[in-house]
Amino acid sequence: MTYVVTESCIKCKLTDCVEVCPVDCFHEGPNFLVIDPEECIDCSLCEPECPVNAIYAEDDLPK
């Protein structure tokens, strides 16, 4: 299971989540961040640090 960044991240300029990632699996898109599922080690450190609650475990994505 990996972690996923949802639409709430669009145009968010805060990088608290990126700073706690031990493997640097975040990558910048044009207006948002993405998590590389191949690099993510499922540590969950980023999820509580996201100031806009945009990060979810893949199995816990809201519908």
PDB file of C-alpha atoms in Angstrom:
ATOM      1  CA  MET A   1       0.000   0.000   0.000  1.00  0.00           C
ATOM      2  CA  THR A   2       1.221   3.476  -0.778  1.00  0.00           C
ATOM      3  CA  TYR A   3       0.073   6.958   0.114  1.00  0.00           C
ATOM      4  CA  VAL A   4      -1.787   9.215  -2.307  1.00  0.00           C
ATOM      5  CA  VAL A   5      -2.046  13.007  -2.541  1.00  0.00           C
ATOM      6  CA  THR A   6      -5.608  14.140  -3.313  1.00  0.00           C
ATOM      7  CA  GLU A   7      -7.086  17.268  -4.932  1.00  0.00           C
ATOM      8  CA  SER A   8      -6.912  19.302  -1.710  1.00  0.00           C
ATOM      9  CA  CYS A   9      -3.198  19.662  -2.427  1.00  0.00           C
ATOM     10  CA  ILE A  10      -3.749  21.669  -5.619  1.00  0.00           C
ATOM     11  CA  LYS A  11      -2.028  25.050  -5.282  1.00  0.00           C
ATOM     12  CA  CYS A  12      -0.995  24.341  -1.668  1.00  0.00           C
ATOM     13  CA  LYS A  13       2.397  25.958  -1.090  1.00  0.00           C
ATOM     14  CA  LEU A  14       3.144  24.258   2.251  1.00  0.00           C
ATOM     15  CA  THR A  15       5.710  21.466   2.228  1.00  0.00           C
ATOM     16  CA  ASP A  16       5.537  20.121   5.775  1.00  0.00           C
ATOM     17  CA  CYS A  17       4.710  16.674   4.377  1.00  0.00           C
ATOM     18  CA  VAL A  18       7.706  16.687   2.032  1.00  0.00           C
ATOM     19  CA  GLU A  19      10.127  17.668   4.778  1.00  0.00           C
ATOM     20  CA  VAL A  20       9.337  14.595   6.923  1.00  0.00           C
ATOM     21  CA  CYS A  21       9.599  12.040   4.100  1.00  0.00           C
ATOM     22  CA  PRO A  22      12.670   9.868   4.781  1.00  0.00           C
ATOM     23  CA  VAL A  23      12.963   8.678   1.161  1.00  0.00           C
ATOM     24  CA  ASP A  24      12.116  11.865  -0.779  1.00  0.00           C
ATOM     25  CA  CYS A  25       9.311  10.197  -2.744  1.00  0.00           C
ATOM     26  CA  PHE A  26       7.397  13.449  -3.342  1.00  0.00           C
ATOM     27  CA  HIS A  27       7.619  14.991  -6.794  1.00  0.00           C
ATOM     28  CA  GLU A  28       6.237  18.336  -7.965  1.00  0.00           C
ATOM     29  CA  GLY A  29       3.558  18.570 -10.615  1.00  0.00           C
ATOM     30  CA  PRO A  30       2.478  21.911 -12.117  1.00  0.00           C
ATOM     31  CA  ASN A  31       0.250  22.870  -9.158  1.00  0.00           C
ATOM     32  CA  PHE A  32       0.492  19.944  -6.766  1.00  0.00           C
ATOM     33  CA  LEU A  33       2.655  17.189  -5.305  1.00  0.00           C
ATOM     34  CA  VAL A  34       2.581  13.495  -6.128  1.00  0.00           C
ATOM     35  CA  ILE A  35       3.990  10.517  -4.258  1.00  0.00           C
ATOM     36  CA  ASP A  36       5.937   7.981  -6.301  1.00  0.00           C
ATOM     37  CA  PRO A  37       4.453   4.594  -5.311  1.00  0.00           C
ATOM     38  CA  GLU A  38       7.697   2.836  -6.217  1.00  0.00           C
ATOM     39  CA  GLU A  39       9.690   4.995  -3.796  1.00  0.00           C
ATOM     40  CA  CYS A  40       7.142   5.289  -0.951  1.00  0.00           C
ATOM     41  CA  ILE A  41       7.984   3.002   1.980  1.00  0.00           C
ATOM     42  CA  ASP A  42       4.546   3.353   3.643  1.00  0.00           C
ATOM     43  CA  CYS A  43       5.976   4.969   6.761  1.00  0.00           C
ATOM     44  CA  SER A  44       2.905   7.276   7.102  1.00  0.00           C
ATOM     45  CA  LEU A  45       4.969  10.202   8.411  1.00  0.00           C
ATOM     46  CA  CYS A  46       3.590  12.540   5.745  1.00  0.00           C
ATOM     47  CA  GLU A  47      -0.105  11.940   6.403  1.00  0.00           C
ATOM     48  CA  PRO A  48      -0.431  13.773   9.748  1.00  0.00           C
ATOM     49  CA  GLU A  49       1.930  16.547   8.595  1.00  0.00           C
ATOM     50  CA  CYS A  50      -0.209  17.577   5.626  1.00  0.00           C
ATOM     51  CA  PRO A  51      -1.762  20.930   6.609  1.00  0.00           C
ATOM     52  CA  VAL A  52      -4.693  20.499   4.194  1.00  0.00           C
ATOM     53  CA  ASN A  53      -5.404  16.807   4.931  1.00  0.00           C
ATOM     54  CA  ALA A  54      -4.747  15.807   1.327  1.00  0.00           C
ATOM     55  CA  ILE A  55      -2.721  12.637   1.970  1.00  0.00           C
ATOM     56  CA  TYR A  56      -4.395   9.262   2.446  1.00  0.00           C
ATOM     57  CA  ALA A  57      -3.337   5.651   2.492  1.00  0.00           C
ATOM     58  CA  GLU A  58      -4.367   4.174  -0.847  1.00  0.00           C
ATOM     59  CA  ASP A  59      -6.895   1.872   0.849  1.00  0.00           C
ATOM     60  CA  ASP A  60      -8.431   4.777   2.808  1.00  0.00           C
ATOM     61  CA  LEU A  61      -9.116   7.191  -0.056  1.00  0.00           C
ATOM     62  CA  PRO A  62     -12.408   9.050   0.394  1.00  0.00           C
ATOM     63  CA  LYS A  63     -15.039   8.263  -2.206  1.00  0.00           C
TER      64      LYS A  63
END
